[in-house]
Short mmCIF file of C-alpha atoms in Angstrom, two decimals:
data_model
loop_
_atom_site.label_atom_id
_atom_site.label_comp_id
_atom_site.label_asym_id
_atom_site.label_seq_id
_atom_site.Cartn_x
_atom_site.Cartn_y
_atom_site.Cartn_z
CA MET A 236 -21.76 -15.58 -7.69
CA THR A 237 -19.58 -12.51 -7.23
CA THR A 238 -16.19 -12.84 -5.62
CA ASN A 239 -14.36 -9.79 -4.38
CA ILE A 240 -10.62 -10.04 -3.83
CA THR A 241 -8.96 -7.46 -1.61
CA PRO A 242 -5.17 -7.40 -1.29
CA CYS A 243 -3.99 -7.13 2.30
CA ILE A 244 -0.59 -5.48 2.65
CA TRP A 245 1.22 -6.48 5.87
CA LEU A 246 3.13 -3.56 7.35
CA ASP A 247 5.10 -2.91 10.52
CA GLY A 248 3.41 0.07 12.15
CA THR A 249 3.15 2.18 8.99
CA ALA A 250 -0.39 1.42 7.75
CA GLN A 251 -1.65 4.94 8.42
CA ALA A 252 1.33 6.59 6.68
CA ALA A 253 1.01 4.17 3.74
CA ALA A 254 -2.70 4.95 3.44
CA ASP A 255 -1.93 8.67 3.46
CA LEU A 256 0.65 8.26 0.67
CA TYR A 257 -1.62 6.10 -1.49
CA LEU A 258 -4.56 8.45 -1.00
CA SER A 259 -2.38 11.36 -2.10
CA LEU A 260 -1.20 9.56 -5.26
CA PHE A 261 -4.28 7.86 -6.64
CA PRO A 262 -7.16 9.88 -8.10
CA ASN A 263 -10.59 8.86 -6.85
CA ALA A 264 -9.08 7.36 -3.71
CA LYS A 265 -10.73 7.24 -0.34
CA ARG A 266 -10.22 5.83 3.14
CA THR A 267 -13.13 3.49 3.88
CA SER A 268 -12.26 2.37 7.40
CA THR A 269 -9.73 2.73 10.20
CA VAL A 270 -9.61 0.09 12.92
CA HIS A 271 -7.61 0.57 16.13
CA TYR A 272 -6.17 -1.97 18.53
CA PRO A 273 -8.18 -2.13 21.76
CA THR A 274 -7.07 0.38 24.38
CA ASP A 275 -6.82 -2.26 27.12
CA ALA A 276 -3.10 -3.04 27.03
CA ALA A 277 -3.46 -5.94 29.44
CA ALA A 278 -5.81 -7.72 27.03
CA LEU A 279 -3.26 -7.47 24.22
CA GLY A 280 -0.57 -9.49 26.01
CA PRO A 281 2.71 -9.26 24.08
CA ASN A 282 1.17 -6.60 21.82
CA ALA A 283 0.39 -4.29 24.76
CA HIS A 284 2.57 -1.59 23.21
CA MET A 285 0.03 -1.37 20.35
CA ALA A 286 -2.90 -0.37 22.60
CA GLY A 287 -5.02 2.27 20.88
CA GLN A 288 -2.80 2.44 17.77
CA VAL A 289 -3.99 1.82 14.22
CA LEU A 290 -4.41 -1.87 13.48
CA MET A 291 -5.78 -1.59 9.97
CA GLU A 292 -6.58 0.97 7.29
CA GLU A 293 -8.96 0.11 4.48
CA VAL A 294 -8.68 2.23 1.36
CA GLU A 295 -10.08 2.27 -2.14
CA LEU A 296 -7.67 3.28 -4.91
CA ASP A 297 -9.52 4.05 -8.14
CA GLY A 298 -12.22 1.56 -7.19
CA ASN A 299 -9.82 -1.16 -6.02
CA PRO A 300 -10.04 -2.09 -2.33
CA PHE A 301 -6.86 -2.54 -0.28
CA THR A 302 -6.37 -3.45 3.36
CA LEU A 303 -3.23 -2.14 5.08
CA LEU A 304 -2.51 -4.16 8.22
CA ASN A 305 -0.10 -3.21 10.99
CA GLY A 306 0.86 -6.82 11.61
CA GLY A 307 4.38 -6.35 12.93
CA PRO A 308 7.90 -7.19 11.75
CA GLN A 309 7.36 -10.94 11.18
CA PHE A 310 6.66 -10.68 7.44
CA PRO A 311 8.64 -7.96 5.66
CA GLN A 312 7.80 -6.91 2.11
CA THR A 313 9.50 -8.65 -0.82
CA GLU A 314 9.54 -8.22 -4.58
CA ALA A 315 7.70 -11.55 -4.90
CA VAL A 316 4.46 -9.56 -4.98
CA CYS A 317 3.99 -6.21 -6.67
CA PHE A 318 1.08 -4.09 -7.78
CA GLN A 319 0.92 -3.02 -11.43
CA ILE A 320 -0.29 0.39 -12.51
CA MET A 321 -1.11 0.81 -16.20
CA CYS A 322 -0.39 4.45 -17.05
CA ALA A 323 -1.88 6.42 -19.92
CA ASP A 324 1.15 8.64 -20.57
CA GLN A 325 4.58 9.71 -19.37
CA ALA A 326 3.12 12.34 -17.02
CA GLU A 327 1.17 9.63 -15.21
CA VAL A 328 4.23 7.36 -15.06
CA ASP A 329 6.26 10.21 -13.55
CA HIS A 330 3.49 11.00 -11.05
CA TYR A 331 3.44 7.50 -9.59
CA TRP A 332 7.18 6.81 -9.95
CA ASN A 333 8.18 10.03 -8.22
CA GLY A 334 5.52 9.57 -5.54
CA PHE A 335 6.63 6.05 -4.68
CA THR A 336 10.38 6.63 -4.79
CA ALA A 337 10.40 9.89 -2.81
CA ASN A 338 11.04 9.96 0.93
CA GLY A 339 12.74 6.59 1.26
CA GLY A 340 11.39 4.67 -1.73
CA ALA A 341 13.76 3.03 -4.20
CA GLU A 342 14.07 2.62 -7.95
CA SER A 343 14.56 -0.80 -9.51
CA GLN A 344 14.52 -2.11 -13.07
CA CYS A 345 11.87 -2.76 -15.74
CA GLY A 346 9.42 -0.26 -14.30
CA TRP A 347 9.61 -1.64 -10.75
CA CYS A 348 10.08 0.53 -7.71
CA LYS A 349 9.46 0.34 -3.98
CA ASP A 350 7.55 2.84 -1.93
CA PRO A 351 8.94 4.05 1.42
CA PHE A 352 7.19 1.10 3.13
CA GLY A 353 8.91 -1.55 1.01
CA VAL A 354 5.84 -2.33 -1.13
CA SER A 355 6.76 -3.07 -4.76
CA TRP A 356 4.96 -1.36 -7.63
CA GLN A 357 5.38 -1.81 -11.38
CA VAL A 358 4.58 1.45 -13.15
CA ILE A 359 3.84 0.58 -16.78
CA PRO A 360 3.58 3.15 -19.59
CA ALA A 361 0.86 2.68 -22.23
CA ALA A 362 3.42 1.92 -24.95
CA SER A 363 4.45 -1.21 -22.98
CA THR A 364 0.93 -2.59 -22.86
CA SER A 365 0.19 -2.72 -26.60
#
């Protein structure tokens, strides 16, 4: 039996921008699917303002699947969950760190930072993993 686990990151209208950032940072990354809300606003009820907009982006980052969901403001990001990136050298650490913290991201401690969408990442240099 094979079980595939795909993290789903809940975002508030920024799934497409988050996908674009992640695709620009990770080598061997690709967008595998984009799903839009239906265009019939009446059928969406209280979410009528989302008609035709991106509901979900599915991406693959170095072989790891991720779903980015435009779910709304109900569940903001927290540091309780982060994604770890094991880096081979300082250049790779700098690549990810600078990419995540630019344009509204934030630095934290112990290798943690937030991207501009509030998602927490732990960028770990090789020396820390031995």
